Amino acid sequence: MKDAQLDQLAINTIRTLSIDAVQAAKSGHPGTPMALAPLVYTIWNRVMHFDPQDPIWPNRDRFVLSNGHASMLLWSVLHLTRTQAVDAEYERLGQPSVTLDDIRRFRQIDSKAPGHPEYHLVSGVETTSGPLGQGVATSVGMAVAQKWLANRYNRPDFNVFDYKIYAVTGDGCMMEGISSEAASIAGHLALDNLCWIYDNNHITIEGHTDITFTEDIAARFQGYGWNVLRVSDANDTDRIEQAINIFRRTTGRPTFIILDSHIGYGSPHKQDTAEAHGEPLGDEEVKLTKRAYGWPEDAKFLVPDGVYERFAAGIGARGAEAHKAWTALFAAYKMKYPELATEIELMQRRELPAGWDKNLPVFPADPKGMAGRDASGQVLNVLAQNIPWFLGGSADLGSSNKTTLKYPGAGNFEPGSYGGKNFHFGIREHSMAAIVNGMSLSKLRSFGATFFIFSDYARPAIRLSAIMELPTLFVFTHDAMGDGEDGPTHQPVEHLASMRAIPGLCTIRPGDANEVVEAYRYIMQLRHEPAVLALSRQPLPILDRTRYAPASGVARGAYVFADAAGGQPEVLLIATGSELCLAVEAHEKLTASGIRSRVVSMPSWDIFDHQSQEYRDSVLPPGVTARVAIEQASTFGWERYVGNAGKVIGMKTFGASAPLKELQKRFGFEPDRVVTVAKELLGRS
């Protein structure tokens, strides 16, 4: 069989596997895989440097399917390339990532062919891409990471990191605001290692894009500073390859390829709106479509002779050769630059270098105190010097978030100067969080920062970070009413509850500067869990650790900070963040009045809930039902710790515009209020 015939056979195999899988599942999107099979075949089998035998090889090209509803494209190509599985500890398992049986069970429980690409479930998937726009935004983070890695580690004759990033996207991604944010910063940073291929098929769920989306997309991306190319026929693999080769030769600009396609290509009803609604074609339409492909009408999940071999001769051979050459290169690199090579090896395993926590500050007691954001800034500057691949930045609030790295040589990550560790995201919180995910997927330890109120904009990507089990870090300052005069639009109320509700996300609200240090010490040791830090704008007293418990208790989520003298406490005062010192003041007043109270610092519900029942009961004794929780946030969720007999001093409304002390008085965040509530619970009011 001639090469062109084998190519077409392989393309049609991708199409028919997709059709059959959607039909068997009775749900899914068959049209986009049918239309884009030639594109994906060209990228994978003609262009990409990717070794199916080792899908986490560090210098592989990255492929992102941002229009993730077309996941059958990815499951088909991962199966046909015989990509191998890798576990969470980066061990090769010696088994396929996606089997034909997985495809037969598309969208079914425990299948490695779920409805959207899932990074933590299926090897060969570079990022989870469900919500439209997240994939392309994450790909910008991957491009950023490659530039930074190349700048730090490449040496003359040793291009250890020189890979490219390909992202396939559609109308939905282009309409979502996150893609605009991400494209804007990618153009500004001149990320010429990044290529987005836009499936211009003119169809969305509600019908033709003319009803909502009539902008000049080419002019838009030219305005962003991208190199814009167009391929008028999505079936012309030679033209697609030519456009990609132009991308690979382009310098100083990312590339945007507009690919004109017909959804459901090959079907007698090419504009079939079943695709837009995520529906199978139906038995009769499947037969007609297969007939149009010259395919056996009744064959299901057919992989004809020669298809596996075609992929083995293409991406299999090319990827193996590139990987082998890189392995030899890295062995020579390790001999010449052993320290840099060790860094790369540690990074790839998500491990930390020796001495990563040396010189972390210990803050002496000080009633005047220090803001959580200021303590955080000091810690970040130490960690960034101890951990070479720890970097990040703020959404235009670096000076206010205190995330700017100021030590000599820290530098800025800028167009054409990619060695800096200060990343300036601009006022783009949504894409910032996705870019941080992309950097983390590339094995950097990355962080992003803004005011806690604007976590609303970042939340979708934070949620994906938790789904992907990435050790990302999001530093949120102005965590409550500390910026009082700005009013309720800038005072987060429900945001702690929102973050705590995300499974697998570690949310920490430290109560003083030393708890900030210990929070970072805990977070940096996470390998498969993202973290959120909620930090104060205003100074908080640095509490006397010679009198009270050490801040190392943060590592258990909650700990006994101050206890009753002479027996079991009568009342528990549970607090986080800026309310910890408030609980301590109330504790001293209660003690003076003869009431035995215990202060529990609870910076992290998530960490505490993962402790043993024995430990949790030792901190919150079940027999002590008089409990007061104090937090400048929504009371939602606190009932699990205070029970039916307890009380929560929190927020049940939005805040107000006023100086902080007036707000504290208005909403009851004062020691006397805590004392009164505690006495009421004990019947001693």
XYZ file of C-alpha atoms in Angstrom:
685
model
C 0.000 0.000 0.000
C 1.331 3.461 -0.886
C 2.241 5.993 1.778
C -0.685 8.273 0.945
C -3.081 5.351 1.207
C -1.631 4.303 4.563
C -1.950 7.876 5.802
C -5.614 7.969 4.801
C -6.219 4.560 6.345
C -4.751 5.749 9.641
C -6.794 8.957 9.530
C -9.991 7.060 8.877
C -9.146 4.689 11.721
C -9.070 7.653 14.089
C -12.421 8.738 12.687
C -14.149 5.398 12.896
C -12.842 4.595 16.372
C -14.298 7.926 17.455
C -17.616 7.254 15.745
C -17.914 3.761 17.221
C -16.935 4.874 20.729
C -19.502 7.679 20.784
C -22.153 5.391 19.365
C -21.434 2.703 21.970
C -21.467 5.232 24.817
C -24.618 6.862 23.441
C -22.983 10.202 24.285
C -20.078 12.301 23.135
C -18.950 14.395 20.203
C -18.188 12.508 16.974
C -18.047 15.446 14.539
C -14.899 17.222 15.701
C -12.798 14.019 15.778
C -14.047 13.253 12.263
C -13.069 16.709 11.034
C -9.759 17.022 12.865
C -8.395 13.509 12.410
C -6.105 14.666 9.546
C -4.726 17.472 11.727
C -4.040 15.265 14.719
C -2.536 12.574 12.508
C -0.205 15.122 10.916
C 0.930 16.609 14.225
C 1.532 13.245 15.844
C 2.800 11.057 13.049
C 4.684 13.584 10.931
C 5.844 16.356 13.232
C 5.869 15.840 16.981
C 8.890 14.649 18.932
C 7.182 12.328 21.406
C 8.263 8.860 22.455
C 5.234 6.608 23.042
C 7.453 4.291 25.090
C 8.180 7.094 27.572
C 5.444 9.759 27.571
C 7.124 11.798 30.334
C 10.497 12.163 28.624
C 11.427 15.755 29.621
C 12.220 17.095 26.137
C 9.097 15.773 24.406
C 6.866 18.089 22.429
C 3.587 18.823 24.206
C 0.134 18.316 22.683
C -2.888 19.988 24.280
C -6.458 19.277 23.185
C -8.159 22.409 24.475
C -11.517 21.549 22.891
C -11.545 18.569 25.208
C -15.026 17.386 24.247
C -13.248 15.896 21.203
C -11.321 13.586 23.540
C -11.755 10.594 21.236
C -9.111 12.197 19.037
C -6.664 11.801 21.877
C -7.764 8.336 22.977
C -7.513 7.089 19.386
C -4.035 8.447 18.803
C -2.715 7.342 22.219
C -3.967 3.845 21.472
C -2.717 3.704 17.890
C 0.748 4.978 18.878
C 0.822 2.377 21.675
C 1.718 5.015 24.249
C 2.742 3.385 27.524
C 1.354 4.084 31.002
C 3.253 5.814 33.813
C 2.112 5.971 37.443
C 2.018 8.882 39.899
C 5.557 8.081 41.047
C 6.783 8.373 37.429
C 7.357 4.646 37.081
C 6.797 3.000 33.691
C 4.161 0.303 34.071
C 4.834 -1.724 30.936
C 1.228 -1.568 29.781
C -0.707 0.568 27.300
C -2.012 3.936 28.378
C -5.252 3.432 26.414
C -6.367 -0.002 25.258
C -8.915 -0.823 22.588
C -11.136 -2.063 25.391
C -10.888 1.375 27.041
C -12.122 2.897 23.787
C -14.954 0.360 23.607
C -15.906 1.591 27.101
C -15.580 5.292 26.238
C -17.094 7.486 28.973
C -17.707 4.473 31.230
C -16.523 4.004 34.802
C -12.803 3.189 35.139
C -12.165 3.452 31.403
C -8.940 5.194 30.412
C -11.005 6.930 27.754
C -13.107 9.402 29.779
C -15.319 12.116 28.324
C -12.588 14.775 28.491
C -8.776 14.565 28.716
C -7.731 13.802 32.290
C -4.060 14.394 33.108
C -3.900 12.426 36.351
C -5.737 9.414 34.907
C -4.230 8.801 31.475
C -0.553 8.872 30.511
C 0.086 10.914 27.380
C -2.432 13.576 28.404
C -0.503 16.769 29.107
C -3.308 18.638 30.879
C -6.909 18.219 31.918
C -8.943 20.282 29.489
C -12.628 20.327 30.211
C -13.766 23.955 30.593
C -13.199 25.656 27.258
C -10.213 27.971 27.082
C -8.343 26.350 29.976
C -6.250 24.153 27.682
C -4.880 26.955 25.531
C -4.222 29.112 28.591
C -2.384 26.237 30.262
C -0.318 25.757 27.109
C 1.031 29.286 27.605
C 2.380 28.161 30.979
C 4.061 25.216 29.267
C 5.668 27.592 26.772
C 6.815 29.864 29.590
C 8.340 26.884 31.376
C 10.239 25.727 28.299
C 11.739 29.182 27.843
C 12.770 29.359 31.493
C 14.183 25.829 31.522
C 16.168 26.457 28.337
C 17.563 29.684 29.736
C 18.739 28.083 32.958
C 19.904 24.685 31.785
C 20.876 24.822 28.123
C 24.558 25.286 27.391
C 26.552 25.514 24.138
C 26.092 22.189 22.332
C 23.628 21.067 25.025
C 20.068 21.980 24.097
C 18.560 19.976 26.921
C 15.204 21.740 26.634
C 14.106 22.734 23.119
C 10.617 21.316 22.713
C 7.490 22.853 21.163
C 3.906 23.123 22.385
C 0.908 22.424 20.130
C -2.619 23.285 21.257
C -5.750 22.465 19.286
C -8.625 24.828 19.984
C -12.078 25.719 18.727
C -14.723 28.425 18.668
C -15.693 27.841 22.293
C -12.138 28.413 23.510
C -11.853 31.525 21.376
C -15.036 33.005 22.854
C -14.018 32.407 26.458
C -12.259 35.401 27.971
C -9.410 33.307 29.355
C -8.100 32.668 25.832
C -7.868 36.399 25.202
C -5.902 36.924 28.399
C -3.581 34.035 27.597
C -3.061 35.002 23.940
C -2.305 38.569 24.952
C 0.464 37.634 27.355
C 1.866 34.965 25.006
C 2.200 37.572 22.278
C 3.753 40.060 24.685
C 6.305 37.472 25.812
C 7.135 36.478 22.205
C 6.652 32.779 22.941
C 7.738 31.403 19.572
C 7.682 27.828 20.921
C 3.882 27.922 21.042
C 1.427 27.026 18.274
C -2.359 27.146 18.535
C -4.362 25.469 15.753
C -7.889 26.862 15.570
C -10.626 24.563 14.289
C -12.693 27.102 12.374
C -15.860 25.046 11.865
C -18.497 27.749 12.487
C -20.629 25.550 14.766
C -21.485 25.759 18.477
C -24.282 24.228 20.541
C -26.809 26.891 19.611
C -26.033 26.688 15.924
C -23.935 28.653 13.452
C -21.373 31.006 15.013
C -22.852 33.901 13.025
C -25.391 34.385 15.797
C -22.714 35.410 18.323
C -19.180 35.293 16.930
C -18.401 37.410 13.886
C -15.113 39.041 14.817
C -12.041 38.967 12.593
C -10.119 36.300 14.468
C -7.025 36.692 12.278
C -6.855 40.426 12.948
C -7.366 39.774 16.642
C -4.328 37.510 16.856
C -2.260 39.774 14.662
C -3.085 42.465 17.176
C -1.775 40.232 19.936
C 1.522 39.967 18.060
C 1.086 36.407 16.783
C 2.144 34.981 13.437
C -1.180 34.120 11.772
C -1.416 31.397 9.094
C -4.405 29.858 7.354
C -5.049 26.395 5.952
C -8.261 26.384 3.944
C -8.795 22.616 3.907
C -8.597 20.567 7.117
C -8.063 17.415 5.023
C -4.914 18.696 3.313
C -2.237 17.086 5.434
C 0.594 18.478 3.287
C -0.630 22.041 3.780
C -1.071 21.419 7.502
C 2.487 20.104 7.753
C 3.766 23.072 5.755
C 2.055 25.504 8.143
C 3.502 23.710 11.168
C 6.974 23.824 9.621
C 6.576 27.591 9.195
C 5.754 27.756 12.903
C 8.889 25.810 13.758
C 11.011 28.305 11.801
C 9.281 31.424 13.160
C 11.120 33.399 15.818
C 9.927 36.127 18.149
C 6.208 35.340 17.866
C 3.794 32.529 18.741
C 1.874 31.044 15.820
C -1.880 30.869 15.270
C -3.059 28.550 12.479
C -6.637 28.990 11.301
C -7.815 25.624 10.001
C -11.042 25.730 8.019
C -12.993 22.535 8.622
C -16.454 21.037 8.244
C -17.764 19.460 11.405
C -18.462 15.758 10.942
C -16.473 15.642 7.683
C -17.285 12.566 5.689
C -20.828 12.304 6.952
C -23.577 12.781 4.348
C -24.837 15.527 6.675
C -21.629 17.473 7.141
C -23.171 20.220 9.271
C -24.922 17.714 11.482
C -25.903 19.561 14.643
C -25.767 16.290 16.566
C -22.081 17.024 17.052
C -22.773 20.411 18.540
C -25.110 18.856 21.077
C -22.754 15.978 21.841
C -24.879 13.198 20.415
C -23.984 10.008 18.545
C -24.707 9.876 14.830
C -27.194 7.026 15.033
C -26.859 3.556 13.506
C -27.974 4.505 9.989
C -25.798 7.621 9.852
C -22.803 5.594 11.091
C -23.214 3.152 8.207
C -23.556 5.955 5.661
C -20.491 7.695 7.040
C -18.371 4.547 6.991
C -19.500 3.918 3.434
C -18.255 7.398 2.524
C -14.873 6.466 4.037
C -14.774 3.180 2.124
C -15.030 1.371 5.455
C -16.806 -1.909 6.247
C -20.220 -0.689 7.354
C -20.760 -3.236 10.105
C -17.198 -3.316 11.444
C -16.837 -1.824 14.910
C -13.615 -0.631 16.547
C -11.667 -1.854 13.555
C -7.931 -1.183 13.357
C -6.941 -2.419 9.873
C -3.648 -4.128 9.137
C -0.838 -1.641 8.702
C -2.204 1.146 10.919
C -0.266 0.319 14.090
C 2.813 -0.166 11.927
C 2.267 3.219 10.242
C 2.371 4.975 13.595
C 5.340 2.863 14.714
C 7.255 3.909 11.607
C 6.303 7.542 12.125
C 6.083 8.901 15.641
C 7.351 5.664 17.154
C 10.647 5.647 15.250
C 11.091 9.435 15.254
C 10.301 9.725 18.970
C 12.561 6.829 19.932
C 15.440 8.281 17.924
C 14.995 11.758 19.417
C 14.691 10.327 22.904
C 17.794 8.174 22.463
C 19.794 11.150 21.204
C 18.584 13.254 24.135
C 19.487 10.540 26.640
C 23.029 10.418 25.275
C 23.167 14.213 25.301
C 21.994 14.338 28.907
C 24.556 11.726 29.971
C 27.336 13.909 28.539
C 25.694 16.984 30.084
C 25.661 15.269 33.466
C 29.391 14.649 33.227
C 30.116 18.283 32.381
C 27.413 19.999 34.492
C 26.648 17.580 37.337
C 24.986 20.142 39.610
C 22.600 21.349 36.913
C 21.816 17.757 35.929
C 20.972 16.939 39.544
C 18.579 19.877 39.612
C 16.829 18.562 36.510
C 16.521 15.064 37.958
C 15.118 16.331 41.251
C 12.693 18.596 39.460
C 11.393 15.801 37.239
C 10.575 13.720 40.341
C 9.023 16.736 42.096
C 11.598 16.489 44.849
C 13.332 19.351 46.661
C 17.052 20.097 46.856
C 19.025 19.555 50.034
C 18.744 22.546 52.331
C 15.599 23.842 50.654
C 14.295 25.216 53.972
C 17.530 26.637 55.334
C 17.455 30.233 56.593
C 13.687 30.379 56.869
C 12.921 33.212 59.276
C 11.882 32.798 62.900
C 10.051 35.875 64.095
C 10.397 37.087 67.704
C 7.275 37.979 69.638
C 6.066 41.468 68.820
C 2.719 42.966 69.857
C 2.915 45.471 66.985
C 3.200 42.518 64.677
C 3.673 41.914 61.003
C 1.222 41.472 58.147
C 0.839 37.972 56.800
C 1.755 39.245 53.336
C 5.024 40.733 54.663
C 6.037 37.501 56.372
C 5.150 35.671 53.173
C 7.361 37.972 51.140
C 10.347 37.186 53.344
C 9.727 33.458 53.077
C 9.292 33.563 49.300
C 12.635 35.311 48.905
C 14.370 32.605 50.939
C 12.673 29.696 49.170
C 13.365 31.092 45.709
C 17.078 31.218 46.516
C 17.096 27.705 47.969
C 14.994 26.111 45.213
C 16.247 27.153 41.765
C 13.044 26.105 39.954
C 10.678 27.897 42.372
C 9.267 30.997 40.662
C 6.088 32.940 40.019
C 4.476 36.304 40.360
C 1.387 38.380 40.759
C -1.504 39.657 38.666
C -0.123 43.217 38.673
C -0.099 43.368 42.486
C 3.419 42.204 43.288
C 4.214 45.206 45.473
C 0.962 44.752 47.391
C 0.998 40.947 47.551
C 4.683 41.188 48.575
C 5.534 38.443 46.096
C 8.327 40.309 44.310
C 11.633 38.445 44.606
C 14.224 41.079 45.485
C 17.421 39.165 46.073
C 20.353 39.858 43.695
C 19.929 37.989 40.448
C 16.214 37.232 40.849
C 15.402 39.181 37.693
C 12.218 39.459 35.655
C 10.829 37.041 33.083
C 10.498 39.299 30.048
C 10.312 39.071 26.247
C 13.647 37.751 25.004
C 15.006 37.567 28.554
C 13.638 34.383 30.011
C 15.873 33.751 33.002
C 14.088 35.883 35.593
C 12.086 34.411 38.437
C 9.633 37.299 38.806
C 6.714 36.693 36.490
C 4.430 39.611 35.664
C 0.994 38.256 34.706
C -0.666 41.613 34.239
C -4.270 42.056 35.332
C -5.182 38.577 34.135
C -6.134 36.489 37.170
C -8.003 33.870 35.143
C -5.154 33.045 32.804
C -2.576 33.554 35.575
C -3.881 30.504 37.419
C -3.945 28.426 34.220
C -0.404 29.546 33.328
C 0.727 28.523 36.812
C -0.810 25.105 36.094
C 1.101 24.884 32.816
C 4.355 25.739 34.559
C 3.673 23.091 37.194
C 2.832 20.495 34.534
C 6.338 21.209 33.221
C 7.681 20.363 36.714
C 8.474 23.903 37.878
C 7.296 24.864 41.372
C 5.159 27.816 40.416
C 3.006 30.319 42.270
C 0.546 33.039 41.372
C -0.800 35.816 43.552
C -3.540 38.422 43.832
C -6.069 39.720 46.354
C -8.214 36.965 47.852
C -11.376 38.580 46.483
C -10.087 38.017 42.934
C -9.694 34.297 43.512
C -13.166 34.277 41.959
C -11.476 34.879 38.609
C -8.787 32.263 39.241
C -11.020 29.598 40.746
C -11.707 27.485 37.599
C -7.989 26.882 37.055
C -7.421 26.279 40.780
C -10.126 23.631 40.648
C -8.382 22.005 37.674
C -5.115 22.115 39.597
C -6.785 20.073 42.327
C -8.254 17.646 39.787
C -4.797 17.213 38.221
C -3.150 16.868 41.652
C -0.522 19.515 40.915
C 1.665 21.065 43.640
C 0.790 24.619 42.622
C 0.639 27.540 45.049
C -1.780 30.446 45.055
C -0.899 33.304 47.398
C -3.917 35.454 48.233
C -3.555 38.561 50.359
C -6.142 41.002 51.774
C -7.891 37.958 53.185
C -10.720 39.629 55.097
C -11.696 43.177 56.051
C -8.176 44.496 56.481
C -8.532 46.871 53.546
C -11.704 48.209 55.107
C -12.197 51.452 53.238
C -12.352 49.660 49.879
C -15.676 48.207 50.941
C -17.504 44.939 50.304
C -16.343 44.571 46.689
C -12.839 44.044 48.067
C -13.682 42.151 51.267
C -13.836 38.382 50.724
C -16.630 36.785 52.712
C -17.505 33.477 51.047
C -14.095 32.804 49.534
C -12.610 30.670 52.305
C -15.677 28.416 52.177
C -15.370 28.267 48.396
C -11.740 27.176 48.515
C -12.304 24.742 51.360
C -15.046 23.123 49.289
C -12.627 22.091 46.515
C -11.579 18.455 47.069
C -7.839 17.962 47.229
C -7.012 21.644 47.725
C -5.065 22.561 50.852
C -6.313 25.937 52.097
C -4.324 27.592 54.907
C -5.075 30.851 56.735
C -2.145 31.512 59.100
C -2.641 33.442 62.344
C 0.726 35.163 62.685
C 4.101 35.482 60.964
C 5.471 32.226 62.352
C 2.404 30.326 61.190
C 3.077 31.775 57.725
C 6.565 30.242 57.797
C 5.242 26.864 58.872
C 2.507 26.993 56.242
C 5.154 27.362 53.550
C 7.220 24.578 55.127
C 4.206 22.267 54.832
C 3.171 23.380 51.345
C 6.580 22.994 49.756
C 6.669 19.314 50.683
C 3.437 18.576 48.827
C 3.958 16.664 45.571
C 0.419 15.997 44.353
C -1.726 18.652 46.016
C -2.208 22.363 45.312
C -2.378 24.928 48.084
C -3.998 28.276 48.764
C -2.565 30.717 51.297
C -4.927 33.401 52.632
C -2.831 36.189 54.166
C -3.590 39.411 55.975
C -2.949 42.899 54.657
C -2.777 44.424 58.150
C -0.174 43.662 60.831
C -1.023 40.797 63.170
C 0.667 40.448 66.569
C 3.526 37.960 66.484
C 2.522 35.733 69.364
C 4.968 34.673 72.073
C 5.859 31.077 71.360
C 7.692 30.712 74.684
C 4.316 31.210 76.324
C 2.125 29.480 73.764
C 2.486 26.396 71.569
C 5.035 26.344 68.716
C 3.868 27.258 65.228
C 4.947 23.824 63.967
C 1.418 22.754 64.888
C 0.352 24.185 61.525
C 1.508 20.895 59.995
C -1.436 19.183 61.765
C -3.993 21.707 60.527
C -5.147 22.660 64.037
C -3.426 22.558 67.393
C -3.856 23.565 71.004
C -2.414 27.067 71.065
C -3.202 28.020 74.678
C -4.833 25.798 77.243
C -6.718 25.975 80.488
C -4.700 25.651 83.635
C -5.669 22.949 86.076
C -7.958 20.643 84.181
C -10.232 20.071 81.224
C -11.276 23.263 79.436
C -14.870 24.391 79.818
C -14.996 26.226 76.505
C -13.061 26.027 73.234
C -12.158 29.141 71.246
C -11.329 28.134 67.661
C -9.843 30.730 65.329
C -7.934 31.247 62.100
C -5.874 34.068 60.646
C -6.308 37.546 62.081
C -8.820 36.237 64.618
C -6.241 34.073 66.404
C -4.937 37.001 68.452
C -8.553 37.944 69.165
C -9.164 34.475 70.594
C -6.015 34.778 72.714
C -7.188 38.096 74.188
C -10.580 36.577 74.982
C -8.842 33.551 76.533
C -6.872 35.790 78.883
C -10.056 37.605 79.929
C -11.909 34.335 80.523
C -8.998 32.942 82.532
C -8.971 36.099 84.670
C -12.672 35.595 85.382
C -12.125 31.972 86.455
C -13.320 30.258 83.283
C -11.124 27.511 81.872
C -10.791 28.083 78.120
C -8.680 26.569 75.364
C -7.534 28.401 72.235
C -7.300 26.232 69.132
C -5.502 27.647 66.146
C -7.045 26.046 63.053
C -5.264 27.431 59.973
C -6.312 24.510 57.748
C -9.488 22.459 57.854
C -8.105 20.215 55.112
C -4.949 19.253 56.975
C -6.787 18.801 60.263
C -9.429 16.566 58.719
C -6.675 14.239 57.503
C -5.324 13.688 61.026
C -6.201 10.645 63.101
C -9.437 10.655 65.075
C -7.356 10.364 68.248
C -5.449 13.548 67.454
C -8.575 15.467 66.442
C -10.294 14.473 69.677
C -7.251 15.579 71.669
C -7.532 19.056 70.149
C -11.338 19.280 70.187
C -12.454 17.015 73.074
C -15.889 15.565 72.249
C -17.016 16.158 75.834
C -16.528 19.922 75.550
C -19.577 21.162 73.682
C -19.226 24.859 74.513
C -17.336 26.020 71.451
C -16.874 29.396 69.778
C -15.394 29.710 66.277
C -14.145 33.147 65.233
C -13.394 34.023 61.614
C -13.920 37.123 59.445
C -15.639 35.076 56.782
C -18.839 33.196 56.063
C -19.967 30.964 58.906
C -20.737 28.243 56.352
C -19.135 24.940 57.316
C -18.077 25.809 60.842
C -20.917 23.722 62.279
C -18.768 20.622 61.751
C -16.394 21.888 64.441
C -18.659 23.795 66.850
C -21.623 21.399 66.708
C -25.220 22.251 67.496
C -24.346 23.630 70.908
C -21.639 26.013 69.692
C -21.611 29.495 68.174
C -19.785 31.073 65.247
C -18.719 34.700 65.227
C -18.453 35.303 61.519
C -19.981 37.078 58.554
C -23.586 36.574 57.475
C -23.634 39.635 55.247
C -21.161 41.417 53.021
C -18.814 43.933 54.652
C -18.863 47.699 54.497
C -16.617 50.629 53.627
C -14.991 51.903 56.810
C -11.719 51.781 58.762
C -10.884 48.309 60.050
C -11.509 49.052 63.737
C -15.001 50.317 62.964
C -15.713 47.194 60.937
C -14.473 44.943 63.736
C -16.778 46.698 66.158
C -19.751 46.596 63.751
C -19.445 42.882 63.043
C -18.467 41.704 66.529
C -14.793 40.862 66.091
C -13.714 42.137 69.507
C -12.476 40.285 72.617
C -15.429 41.290 74.772
C -17.844 39.901 72.193
C -16.025 36.552 72.242
C -16.065 36.529 76.041
C -19.792 37.285 76.107
C -20.626 34.482 73.680
C -18.444 32.024 75.609
C -20.168 32.898 78.886
C -23.589 32.595 77.279
C -22.738 29.082 76.162
C -21.728 28.237 79.745
C -24.832 29.866 81.213
C -22.795 32.531 82.998
C -23.731 35.622 81.015
